[in-house]
């Protein structure tokens, strides 16, 4: 059967090589299971190079459909940014549809939300990385379209060996043609409800400000050290909880205590202000990526100043 994506033929990797890399999709190689399907770590020998990879295998029964495979390969093959996950290739053979990405050593951000060892400074750098990735996606520079990601959450933000953010999860992303840059793109609501822009249902579609809302939820996850949805808690949904405490000026009650003890209050001021703005009901009241990056950079700057002040002098007695 011929490939459905001949235009990306240079990215095609034979199934035989993927099977070798993942030890025949052995269960011991599974590192996660997302909406696309199971993800396997492996060591791929390709084009004369040996590299660590993640092979994500489309699960048609419990995961997304073939269109998700086509969308992700198309997106990642044309998008290049330091804060986006990189595609090595794909496999479309014997009924299998597999996407092969670079291996990000520290896995998903979701794993570290409540970690006391994941510092406030590290969290700020991760936020900035994702905001810069969004700025690139939402820009028309060098392209006749922008990209609305639609699936930003703490499981689609990966962390490399240096704790740099790499945005993944492009299987439901959509292109926004330049001639429609200010319009709502009609689409069915999809993704995790706790990250979904509430205006999506009212307008039957999304804009780039829908991504801003989702990132705002992640910002509060990082601040509070908890997931956006926890089934067995009274305040199971984080967005309304975070907004309530911000408006009542008692954010300290929900901030992760280990973070509270290490953060600059000016850093918190800039961070919480822009995170709260991201969750505004009206899309027009949410910041764009430039404003978001500016505020996060200020937050990081104040945090680094504090760290320099409290760092003991080399000549102190």
PDB file of C-alpha atoms in Angstrom:
ATOM      1  CA  UNK A   1       0.000   0.000   0.000  1.00  0.00           C
ATOM      2  CA  UNK A   2       1.375   3.399  -0.978  1.00  0.00           C
ATOM      3  CA  UNK A   3       2.093   6.002   1.664  1.00  0.00           C
ATOM      4  CA  UNK A   4      -0.555   8.648   2.218  1.00  0.00           C
ATOM      5  CA  UNK A   5       2.268  11.179   2.650  1.00  0.00           C
ATOM      6  CA  UNK A   6       4.666  10.956  -0.328  1.00  0.00           C
ATOM      7  CA  UNK A   7       5.631  14.606   0.208  1.00  0.00           C
ATOM      8  CA  UNK A   8       7.404  13.594   3.428  1.00  0.00           C
ATOM      9  CA  UNK A   9       9.175  10.565   1.909  1.00  0.00           C
ATOM     10  CA  UNK A  10      12.555  11.712   3.281  1.00  0.00           C
ATOM     11  CA  UNK A  11      11.184  11.198   6.822  1.00  0.00           C
ATOM     12  CA  UNK A  12      10.027   7.630   6.212  1.00  0.00           C
ATOM     13  CA  UNK A  13      11.655   5.017   8.460  1.00  0.00           C
ATOM     14  CA  UNK A  14      11.089   1.284   7.789  1.00  0.00           C
ATOM     15  CA  UNK A  15       9.081  -0.662  10.344  1.00  0.00           C
ATOM     16  CA  UNK A  16      11.954  -3.133  10.661  1.00  0.00           C
ATOM     17  CA  UNK A  17      14.192  -0.355  12.041  1.00  0.00           C
ATOM     18  CA  UNK A  18      11.537   0.833  14.488  1.00  0.00           C
ATOM     19  CA  UNK A  19      11.049  -2.715  15.774  1.00  0.00           C
ATOM     20  CA  UNK A  20      14.795  -3.076  16.310  1.00  0.00           C
ATOM     21  CA  UNK A  21      14.920   0.243  18.143  1.00  0.00           C
ATOM     22  CA  UNK A  22      12.060  -0.602  20.521  1.00  0.00           C
ATOM     23  CA  UNK A  23      12.829  -4.300  21.060  1.00  0.00           C
ATOM     24  CA  UNK A  24       9.706  -5.239  19.080  1.00  0.00           C
ATOM     25  CA  UNK A  25       7.556  -2.782  21.056  1.00  0.00           C
ATOM     26  CA  UNK A  26       8.411  -4.560  24.277  1.00  0.00           C
ATOM     27  CA  UNK A  27       6.367  -3.558  27.310  1.00  0.00           C
ATOM     28  CA  UNK A  28       9.586  -2.678  29.156  1.00  0.00           C
ATOM     29  CA  UNK A  29      10.131   0.089  26.602  1.00  0.00           C
ATOM     30  CA  UNK A  30       6.783   1.811  27.234  1.00  0.00           C
ATOM     31  CA  UNK A  31       7.275   5.220  28.869  1.00  0.00           C
ATOM     32  CA  UNK A  32       3.765   6.550  28.612  1.00  0.00           C
ATOM     33  CA  UNK A  33       0.355   6.338  26.994  1.00  0.00           C
ATOM     34  CA  UNK A  34      -1.238   9.490  25.602  1.00  0.00           C
ATOM     35  CA  UNK A  35      -4.233  10.299  23.439  1.00  0.00           C
ATOM     36  CA  UNK A  36      -2.267   9.281  20.339  1.00  0.00           C
ATOM     37  CA  UNK A  37      -1.339   5.888  21.759  1.00  0.00           C
ATOM     38  CA  UNK A  38       1.533   4.213  23.625  1.00  0.00           C
ATOM     39  CA  UNK A  39       5.015   5.760  23.557  1.00  0.00           C
ATOM     40  CA  UNK A  40       8.124   3.571  23.492  1.00  0.00           C
ATOM     41  CA  UNK A  41      11.688   4.599  24.193  1.00  0.00           C
ATOM     42  CA  UNK A  42      14.382   3.148  21.987  1.00  0.00           C
ATOM     43  CA  UNK A  43      17.797   3.407  20.377  1.00  0.00           C
ATOM     44  CA  UNK A  44      17.571   3.959  16.629  1.00  0.00           C
ATOM     45  CA  UNK A  45      20.462   3.452  14.214  1.00  0.00           C
ATOM     46  CA  UNK A  46      19.567   5.590  11.223  1.00  0.00           C
ATOM     47  CA  UNK A  47      21.526   7.496   8.569  1.00  0.00           C
ATOM     48  CA  UNK A  48      24.765   6.383  10.174  1.00  0.00           C
ATOM     49  CA  UNK A  49      23.805   7.767  13.590  1.00  0.00           C
ATOM     50  CA  UNK A  50      22.672   6.123  16.808  1.00  0.00           C
ATOM     51  CA  UNK A  51      20.101   8.181  18.666  1.00  0.00           C
ATOM     52  CA  UNK A  52      17.680   7.917  21.564  1.00  0.00           C
ATOM     53  CA  UNK A  53      14.117   8.116  20.325  1.00  0.00           C
ATOM     54  CA  UNK A  54      10.490   7.942  21.353  1.00  0.00           C
ATOM     55  CA  UNK A  55       8.231   5.994  19.002  1.00  0.00           C
ATOM     56  CA  UNK A  56       4.551   6.831  19.410  1.00  0.00           C
ATOM     57  CA  UNK A  57       2.291   4.149  17.996  1.00  0.00           C
ATOM     58  CA  UNK A  58      -1.189   5.153  16.855  1.00  0.00           C
ATOM     59  CA  UNK A  59      -3.908   3.382  18.819  1.00  0.00           C
ATOM     60  CA  UNK A  60      -7.023   3.544  16.643  1.00  0.00           C
ATOM     61  CA  UNK A  61      -9.197   1.789  19.206  1.00  0.00           C
ATOM     62  CA  UNK A  62      -8.595   3.974  22.263  1.00  0.00           C
ATOM     63  CA  UNK A  63      -6.633   6.864  20.790  1.00  0.00           C
ATOM     64  CA  UNK A  64      -7.113   9.404  18.039  1.00  0.00           C
ATOM     65  CA  UNK A  65      -7.702   8.489  14.382  1.00  0.00           C
ATOM     66  CA  UNK A  66      -5.516   8.466  11.292  1.00  0.00           C
ATOM     67  CA  UNK A  67      -6.054  12.196  10.821  1.00  0.00           C
ATOM     68  CA  UNK A  68      -4.087  12.826  14.032  1.00  0.00           C
ATOM     69  CA  UNK A  69      -1.113  11.007  12.536  1.00  0.00           C
ATOM     70  CA  UNK A  70      -1.272  13.029   9.321  1.00  0.00           C
ATOM     71  CA  UNK A  71      -1.679  16.301  11.210  1.00  0.00           C
ATOM     72  CA  UNK A  72       1.262  15.751  13.538  1.00  0.00           C
ATOM     73  CA  UNK A  73       3.690  14.665  10.810  1.00  0.00           C
ATOM     74  CA  UNK A  74       2.649  17.613   8.654  1.00  0.00           C
ATOM     75  CA  UNK A  75       3.011  20.098  11.505  1.00  0.00           C
ATOM     76  CA  UNK A  76       6.304  18.903  12.940  1.00  0.00           C
ATOM     77  CA  UNK A  77       7.984  18.494   9.561  1.00  0.00           C
ATOM     78  CA  UNK A  78       7.366  22.182   8.796  1.00  0.00           C
ATOM     79  CA  UNK A  79       7.837  23.772  12.226  1.00  0.00           C
ATOM     80  CA  UNK A  80      11.291  24.318  13.725  1.00  0.00           C
ATOM     81  CA  UNK A  81      11.885  26.037  17.062  1.00  0.00           C
ATOM     82  CA  UNK A  82      14.155  25.344  20.009  1.00  0.00           C
ATOM     83  CA  UNK A  83      11.119  24.908  22.291  1.00  0.00           C
ATOM     84  CA  UNK A  84       9.254  22.468  20.029  1.00  0.00           C
ATOM     85  CA  UNK A  85       9.813  18.723  20.066  1.00  0.00           C
ATOM     86  CA  UNK A  86      11.664  17.530  16.939  1.00  0.00           C
ATOM     87  CA  UNK A  87      10.505  14.844  14.546  1.00  0.00           C
ATOM     88  CA  UNK A  88      13.029  12.279  13.359  1.00  0.00           C
ATOM     89  CA  UNK A  89      10.656  10.460  11.064  1.00  0.00           C
ATOM     90  CA  UNK A  90       7.561   8.337  10.739  1.00  0.00           C
ATOM     91  CA  UNK A  91       6.568   4.810   9.823  1.00  0.00           C
ATOM     92  CA  UNK A  92       3.477   3.919   7.828  1.00  0.00           C
ATOM     93  CA  UNK A  93       3.689   0.243   7.057  1.00  0.00           C
ATOM     94  CA  UNK A  94       1.645  -2.959   7.555  1.00  0.00           C
ATOM     95  CA  UNK A  95      -1.196  -1.014   9.129  1.00  0.00           C
ATOM     96  CA  UNK A  96       1.091   0.708  11.625  1.00  0.00           C
ATOM     97  CA  UNK A  97       1.285   4.471  11.939  1.00  0.00           C
ATOM     98  CA  UNK A  98       4.199   5.561  14.127  1.00  0.00           C
ATOM     99  CA  UNK A  99       5.784   8.935  14.799  1.00  0.00           C
ATOM    100  CA  UNK A 100       9.426   8.966  15.874  1.00  0.00           C
ATOM    101  CA  UNK A 101      10.563  11.951  17.947  1.00  0.00           C
ATOM    102  CA  UNK A 102      13.736  12.900  19.751  1.00  0.00           C
ATOM    103  CA  UNK A 103      13.920  11.534  23.285  1.00  0.00           C
ATOM    104  CA  UNK A 104      13.499  14.179  25.982  1.00  0.00           C
ATOM    105  CA  UNK A 105      15.345  12.853  29.025  1.00  0.00           C
ATOM    106  CA  UNK A 106      13.145  14.250  31.808  1.00  0.00           C
ATOM    107  CA  UNK A 107       9.787  13.324  30.322  1.00  0.00           C
ATOM    108  CA  UNK A 108       6.620  15.344  30.800  1.00  0.00           C
ATOM    109  CA  UNK A 109       6.211  18.407  32.986  1.00  0.00           C
ATOM    110  CA  UNK A 110       3.218  16.718  34.626  1.00  0.00           C
ATOM    111  CA  UNK A 111       5.578  14.413  36.543  1.00  0.00           C
ATOM    112  CA  UNK A 112       7.281  17.285  38.375  1.00  0.00           C
ATOM    113  CA  UNK A 113       4.414  19.593  39.326  1.00  0.00           C
ATOM    114  CA  UNK A 114       4.511  18.674  43.014  1.00  0.00           C
ATOM    115  CA  UNK A 115       8.261  18.046  43.245  1.00  0.00           C
ATOM    116  CA  UNK A 116       9.964  20.126  45.968  1.00  0.00           C
ATOM    117  CA  UNK A 117      13.202  19.810  43.994  1.00  0.00           C
ATOM    118  CA  UNK A 118      11.751  21.505  40.907  1.00  0.00           C
ATOM    119  CA  UNK A 119      12.636  25.094  41.779  1.00  0.00           C
ATOM    120  CA  UNK A 120      10.719  28.276  41.121  1.00  0.00           C
ATOM    121  CA  UNK A 121      13.476  29.467  38.773  1.00  0.00           C
ATOM    122  CA  UNK A 122      13.297  26.232  36.782  1.00  0.00           C
ATOM    123  CA  UNK A 123       9.523  26.580  36.546  1.00  0.00           C
ATOM    124  CA  UNK A 124       9.818  30.138  35.275  1.00  0.00           C
ATOM    125  CA  UNK A 125      12.261  29.053  32.560  1.00  0.00           C
ATOM    126  CA  UNK A 126       9.864  26.308  31.476  1.00  0.00           C
ATOM    127  CA  UNK A 127       6.984  28.814  31.253  1.00  0.00           C
ATOM    128  CA  UNK A 128       9.109  31.136  29.155  1.00  0.00           C
ATOM    129  CA  UNK A 129      10.083  28.319  26.830  1.00  0.00           C
ATOM    130  CA  UNK A 130       6.459  27.366  26.182  1.00  0.00           C
ATOM    131  CA  UNK A 131       5.438  31.024  25.744  1.00  0.00           C
ATOM    132  CA  UNK A 132       8.208  31.462  23.153  1.00  0.00           C
ATOM    133  CA  UNK A 133       7.075  28.315  21.355  1.00  0.00           C
ATOM    134  CA  UNK A 134       3.537  29.736  21.235  1.00  0.00           C
ATOM    135  CA  UNK A 135       4.836  33.062  19.956  1.00  0.00           C
ATOM    136  CA  UNK A 136       6.467  31.187  17.079  1.00  0.00           C
ATOM    137  CA  UNK A 137       3.341  29.126  16.351  1.00  0.00           C
ATOM    138  CA  UNK A 138       1.030  32.147  16.418  1.00  0.00           C
ATOM    139  CA  UNK A 139       3.284  34.187  14.128  1.00  0.00           C
ATOM    140  CA  UNK A 140       2.891  34.439  10.346  1.00  0.00           C
ATOM    141  CA  UNK A 141       6.558  35.292   9.872  1.00  0.00           C
ATOM    142  CA  UNK A 142       7.977  33.155   7.057  1.00  0.00           C
ATOM    143  CA  UNK A 143       4.628  31.352   6.583  1.00  0.00           C
ATOM    144  CA  UNK A 144       1.199  32.116   5.146  1.00  0.00           C
ATOM    145  CA  UNK A 145      -0.422  30.500   8.166  1.00  0.00           C
ATOM    146  CA  UNK A 146      -0.213  30.465  11.943  1.00  0.00           C
ATOM    147  CA  UNK A 147      -0.801  27.405  14.122  1.00  0.00           C
ATOM    148  CA  UNK A 148      -3.312  27.014  16.932  1.00  0.00           C
ATOM    149  CA  UNK A 149      -1.999  24.178  19.079  1.00  0.00           C
ATOM    150  CA  UNK A 150      -5.281  23.239  20.863  1.00  0.00           C
ATOM    151  CA  UNK A 151      -3.731  20.677  23.216  1.00  0.00           C
ATOM    152  CA  UNK A 152      -1.476  22.548  25.633  1.00  0.00           C
ATOM    153  CA  UNK A 153      -1.299  20.863  29.019  1.00  0.00           C
ATOM    154  CA  UNK A 154       1.366  19.669  31.425  1.00  0.00           C
ATOM    155  CA  UNK A 155       1.574  16.254  29.732  1.00  0.00           C
ATOM    156  CA  UNK A 156       2.363  17.693  26.278  1.00  0.00           C
ATOM    157  CA  UNK A 157       5.175  19.889  27.625  1.00  0.00           C
ATOM    158  CA  UNK A 158       8.337  17.774  27.682  1.00  0.00           C
ATOM    159  CA  UNK A 159      11.619  18.521  29.435  1.00  0.00           C
ATOM    160  CA  UNK A 160      15.040  17.753  27.989  1.00  0.00           C
ATOM    161  CA  UNK A 161      18.190  16.880  29.929  1.00  0.00           C
ATOM    162  CA  UNK A 162      18.732  20.588  30.697  1.00  0.00           C
ATOM    163  CA  UNK A 163      15.118  21.102  31.845  1.00  0.00           C
ATOM    164  CA  UNK A 164      14.331  23.140  28.726  1.00  0.00           C
ATOM    165  CA  UNK A 165      10.689  22.986  27.622  1.00  0.00           C
ATOM    166  CA  UNK A 166       9.781  21.185  24.403  1.00  0.00           C
ATOM    167  CA  UNK A 167       6.151  21.540  23.321  1.00  0.00           C
ATOM    168  CA  UNK A 168       4.653  18.397  21.781  1.00  0.00           C
ATOM    169  CA  UNK A 169       1.142  17.065  21.098  1.00  0.00           C
ATOM    170  CA  UNK A 170       0.332  18.503  17.650  1.00  0.00           C
ATOM    171  CA  UNK A 171      -2.153  15.798  16.679  1.00  0.00           C
ATOM    172  CA  UNK A 172      -5.189  18.118  16.833  1.00  0.00           C
ATOM    173  CA  UNK A 173      -3.462  21.390  15.882  1.00  0.00           C
ATOM    174  CA  UNK A 174      -4.948  23.489  13.095  1.00  0.00           C
ATOM    175  CA  UNK A 175      -3.554  26.026  10.660  1.00  0.00           C
ATOM    176  CA  UNK A 176      -4.967  29.530  10.574  1.00  0.00           C
ATOM    177  CA  UNK A 177      -4.551  31.079   7.106  1.00  0.00           C
ATOM    178  CA  UNK A 178      -3.312  34.658   7.092  1.00  0.00           C
ATOM    179  CA  UNK A 179      -6.513  35.855   5.422  1.00  0.00           C
ATOM    180  CA  UNK A 180      -8.438  34.526   8.443  1.00  0.00           C
ATOM    181  CA  UNK A 181      -6.055  35.704  11.156  1.00  0.00           C
ATOM    182  CA  UNK A 182      -8.729  37.525  13.156  1.00  0.00           C
ATOM    183  CA  UNK A 183     -11.483  34.938  12.766  1.00  0.00           C
ATOM    184  CA  UNK A 184     -12.708  32.108  14.926  1.00  0.00           C
ATOM    185  CA  UNK A 185     -11.849  28.732  13.389  1.00  0.00           C
ATOM    186  CA  UNK A 186     -14.845  26.442  13.699  1.00  0.00           C
ATOM    187  CA  UNK A 187     -14.125  23.066  15.251  1.00  0.00           C
ATOM    188  CA  UNK A 188     -15.565  20.591  17.716  1.00  0.00           C
ATOM    189  CA  UNK A 189     -14.421  20.863  21.342  1.00  0.00           C
ATOM    190  CA  UNK A 190     -11.659  18.332  21.948  1.00  0.00           C
ATOM    191  CA  UNK A 191      -8.914  17.785  24.474  1.00  0.00           C
ATOM    192  CA  UNK A 192      -8.904  17.871  28.251  1.00  0.00           C
ATOM    193  CA  UNK A 193     -11.813  19.888  29.605  1.00  0.00           C
ATOM    194  CA  UNK A 194      -9.799  21.389  32.468  1.00  0.00           C
ATOM    195  CA  UNK A 195      -7.529  23.158  29.936  1.00  0.00           C
ATOM    196  CA  UNK A 196     -10.190  24.037  27.373  1.00  0.00           C
ATOM    197  CA  UNK A 197     -11.009  27.655  26.628  1.00  0.00           C
ATOM    198  CA  UNK A 198     -14.554  28.217  27.995  1.00  0.00           C
ATOM    199  CA  UNK A 199     -15.299  30.467  25.023  1.00  0.00           C
ATOM    200  CA  UNK A 200     -14.921  27.489  22.659  1.00  0.00           C
ATOM    201  CA  UNK A 201     -18.438  26.247  23.360  1.00  0.00           C
ATOM    202  CA  UNK A 202     -19.977  29.716  23.000  1.00  0.00           C
ATOM    203  CA  UNK A 203     -18.278  30.449  19.668  1.00  0.00           C
ATOM    204  CA  UNK A 204     -18.120  26.892  18.300  1.00  0.00           C
ATOM    205  CA  UNK A 205     -14.452  27.376  17.609  1.00  0.00           C
ATOM    206  CA  UNK A 206     -10.997  28.526  18.691  1.00  0.00           C
ATOM    207  CA  UNK A 207      -8.541  31.377  18.212  1.00  0.00           C
ATOM    208  CA  UNK A 208      -4.895  31.795  19.249  1.00  0.00           C
ATOM    209  CA  UNK A 209      -6.248  33.115  22.572  1.00  0.00           C
ATOM    210  CA  UNK A 210      -7.560  29.592  23.261  1.00  0.00           C
ATOM    211  CA  UNK A 211      -3.937  28.455  23.539  1.00  0.00           C
ATOM    212  CA  UNK A 212      -3.274  31.358  25.902  1.00  0.00           C
ATOM    213  CA  UNK A 213      -6.045  30.127  28.204  1.00  0.00           C
ATOM    214  CA  UNK A 214      -4.608  26.601  28.253  1.00  0.00           C
ATOM    215  CA  UNK A 215      -1.148  27.898  29.072  1.00  0.00           C
ATOM    216  CA  UNK A 216      -2.648  29.985  31.873  1.00  0.00           C
ATOM    217  CA  UNK A 217      -3.923  26.769  33.451  1.00  0.00           C
ATOM    218  CA  UNK A 218      -0.402  25.292  33.221  1.00  0.00           C
ATOM    219  CA  UNK A 219       1.021  28.431  34.854  1.00  0.00           C
ATOM    220  CA  UNK A 220      -1.205  27.876  37.863  1.00  0.00           C
ATOM    221  CA  UNK A 221      -0.350  24.159  37.926  1.00  0.00           C
ATOM    222  CA  UNK A 222       3.308  25.146  38.253  1.00  0.00           C
ATOM    223  CA  UNK A 223       2.558  27.741  40.912  1.00  0.00           C
ATOM    224  CA  UNK A 224       0.340  25.479  43.015  1.00  0.00           C
ATOM    225  CA  UNK A 225       2.253  22.243  42.471  1.00  0.00           C
ATOM    226  CA  UNK A 226      -0.826  20.246  41.482  1.00  0.00           C
ATOM    227  CA  UNK A 227      -2.658  19.034  38.404  1.00  0.00           C
ATOM    228  CA  UNK A 228      -5.464  21.011  36.803  1.00  0.00           C
ATOM    229  CA  UNK A 229      -7.921  18.273  37.683  1.00  0.00           C
ATOM    230  CA  UNK A 230      -7.850  16.009  40.737  1.00  0.00           C
ATOM    231  CA  UNK A 231     -10.828  13.667  40.899  1.00  0.00           C
ATOM    232  CA  UNK A 232     -10.952  13.010  44.637  1.00  0.00           C
ATOM    233  CA  UNK A 233     -10.636  16.611  45.844  1.00  0.00           C
ATOM    234  CA  UNK A 234     -13.443  19.040  46.606  1.00  0.00           C
ATOM    235  CA  UNK A 235     -11.701  21.712  44.510  1.00  0.00           C
ATOM    236  CA  UNK A 236     -11.067  19.269  41.720  1.00  0.00           C
ATOM    237  CA  UNK A 237     -10.805  21.925  38.973  1.00  0.00           C
ATOM    238  CA  UNK A 238      -7.837  24.272  39.391  1.00  0.00           C
ATOM    239  CA  UNK A 239      -8.860  27.237  37.144  1.00  0.00           C
ATOM    240  CA  UNK A 240     -11.850  28.446  39.238  1.00  0.00           C
ATOM    241  CA  UNK A 241      -9.911  27.797  42.449  1.00  0.00           C
ATOM    242  CA  UNK A 242      -6.923  29.830  41.262  1.00  0.00           C
ATOM    243  CA  UNK A 243      -9.097  32.705  40.068  1.00  0.00           C
ATOM    244  CA  UNK A 244     -10.976  32.788  43.369  1.00  0.00           C
ATOM    245  CA  UNK A 245      -7.802  33.007  45.454  1.00  0.00           C
ATOM    246  CA  UNK A 246      -6.209  35.594  43.164  1.00  0.00           C
ATOM    247  CA  UNK A 247      -9.279  37.829  43.343  1.00  0.00           C
ATOM    248  CA  UNK A 248      -9.394  37.452  47.138  1.00  0.00           C
ATOM    249  CA  UNK A 249      -5.674  38.241  47.462  1.00  0.00           C
ATOM    250  CA  UNK A 250      -4.921  34.987  49.290  1.00  0.00           C
ATOM    251  CA  UNK A 251      -2.949  33.076  46.663  1.00  0.00           C
ATOM    252  CA  UNK A 252      -0.499  31.970  49.350  1.00  0.00           C
ATOM    253  CA  UNK A 253      -3.144  29.507  50.542  1.00  0.00           C
ATOM    254  CA  UNK A 254      -2.793  27.429  47.371  1.00  0.00           C
ATOM    255  CA  UNK A 255       0.841  28.040  46.367  1.00  0.00           C
ATOM    256  CA  UNK A 256       3.142  25.060  46.842  1.00  0.00           C
ATOM    257  CA  UNK A 257       4.803  25.787  50.220  1.00  0.00           C
ATOM    258  CA  UNK A 258       8.311  24.895  49.019  1.00  0.00           C
ATOM    259  CA  UNK A 259       7.944  27.477  46.251  1.00  0.00           C
ATOM    260  CA  UNK A 260       6.551  30.150  48.558  1.00  0.00           C
ATOM    261  CA  UNK A 261       9.666  29.932  50.710  1.00  0.00           C
ATOM    262  CA  UNK A 262      12.019  30.540  47.794  1.00  0.00           C
ATOM    263  CA  UNK A 263      10.247  33.024  45.533  1.00  0.00           C
ATOM    264  CA  UNK A 264      10.650  36.764  45.182  1.00  0.00           C
ATOM    265  CA  UNK A 265       7.370  38.521  45.922  1.00  0.00           C
ATOM    266  CA  UNK A 266       7.889  40.789  42.908  1.00  0.00           C
ATOM    267  CA  UNK A 267       8.424  37.677  40.810  1.00  0.00           C
ATOM    268  CA  UNK A 268       5.145  36.285  42.112  1.00  0.00           C
ATOM    269  CA  UNK A 269       3.363  39.588  41.431  1.00  0.00           C
ATOM    270  CA  UNK A 270       4.249  39.631  37.720  1.00  0.00           C
ATOM    271  CA  UNK A 271       3.691  35.911  37.312  1.00  0.00           C
ATOM    272  CA  UNK A 272       0.302  35.694  39.014  1.00  0.00           C
ATOM    273  CA  UNK A 273      -0.951  38.834  37.276  1.00  0.00           C
ATOM    274  CA  UNK A 274      -0.324  37.448  33.794  1.00  0.00           C
ATOM    275  CA  UNK A 275      -1.441  33.907  34.721  1.00  0.00           C
ATOM    276  CA  UNK A 276      -4.753  35.302  35.955  1.00  0.00           C
ATOM    277  CA  UNK A 277      -5.129  37.400  32.778  1.00  0.00           C
ATOM    278  CA  UNK A 278      -4.702  34.248  30.680  1.00  0.00           C
ATOM    279  CA  UNK A 279      -7.832  32.809  32.324  1.00  0.00           C
ATOM    280  CA  UNK A 280     -10.088  35.769  31.504  1.00  0.00           C
ATOM    281  CA  UNK A 281     -13.464  34.700  30.142  1.00  0.00           C
ATOM    282  CA  UNK A 282     -13.316  37.229  27.302  1.00  0.00           C
ATOM    283  CA  UNK A 283     -10.630  36.331  24.797  1.00  0.00           C
ATOM    284  CA  UNK A 284      -9.940  40.000  24.059  1.00  0.00           C
ATOM    285  CA  UNK A 285      -8.889  40.510  27.684  1.00  0.00           C
ATOM    286  CA  UNK A 286      -6.241  37.786  27.584  1.00  0.00           C
ATOM    287  CA  UNK A 287      -2.630  38.748  26.837  1.00  0.00           C
ATOM    288  CA  UNK A 288      -0.959  37.966  23.542  1.00  0.00           C
ATOM    289  CA  UNK A 289       2.338  36.091  23.526  1.00  0.00           C
ATOM    290  CA  UNK A 290       4.404  39.299  23.543  1.00  0.00           C
ATOM    291  CA  UNK A 291       2.760  40.548  26.741  1.00  0.00           C
ATOM    292  CA  UNK A 292       2.982  37.082  28.246  1.00  0.00           C
ATOM    293  CA  UNK A 293       6.706  36.784  27.520  1.00  0.00           C
ATOM    294  CA  UNK A 294       7.384  40.304  28.816  1.00  0.00           C
ATOM    295  CA  UNK A 295       5.722  39.558  32.169  1.00  0.00           C
ATOM    296  CA  UNK A 296       7.385  36.169  32.541  1.00  0.00           C
ATOM    297  CA  UNK A 297      10.786  37.686  31.775  1.00  0.00           C
ATOM    298  CA  UNK A 298      10.202  40.299  34.475  1.00  0.00           C
ATOM    299  CA  UNK A 299       9.186  37.556  36.882  1.00  0.00           C
ATOM    300  CA  UNK A 300      12.386  35.635  36.146  1.00  0.00           C
ATOM    301  CA  UNK A 301      14.507  38.776  36.419  1.00  0.00           C
ATOM    302  CA  UNK A 302      13.173  39.561  39.912  1.00  0.00           C
ATOM    303  CA  UNK A 303      13.687  35.950  40.963  1.00  0.00           C
ATOM    304  CA  UNK A 304      17.309  35.929  39.781  1.00  0.00           C
ATOM    305  CA  UNK A 305      17.950  39.207  41.605  1.00  0.00           C
ATOM    306  CA  UNK A 306      16.670  37.631  44.820  1.00  0.00           C
ATOM    307  CA  UNK A 307      18.857  34.580  44.346  1.00  0.00           C
ATOM    308  CA  UNK A 308      21.923  36.760  43.790  1.00  0.00           C
ATOM    309  CA  UNK A 309      21.171  38.675  46.994  1.00  0.00           C
ATOM    310  CA  UNK A 310      20.746  35.598  49.161  1.00  0.00           C
ATOM    311  CA  UNK A 311      23.705  33.703  47.678  1.00  0.00           C
ATOM    312  CA  UNK A 312      26.522  33.719  50.264  1.00  0.00           C
ATOM    313  CA  UNK A 313      29.587  35.737  49.369  1.00  0.00           C
ATOM    314  CA  UNK A 314      32.772  33.872  48.534  1.00  0.00           C
ATOM    315  CA  UNK A 315      34.573  35.950  51.163  1.00  0.00           C
ATOM    316  CA  UNK A 316      31.920  35.834  53.904  1.00  0.00           C
ATOM    317  CA  UNK A 317      32.996  34.585  57.346  1.00  0.00           C
TER     318      UNK A 317
END
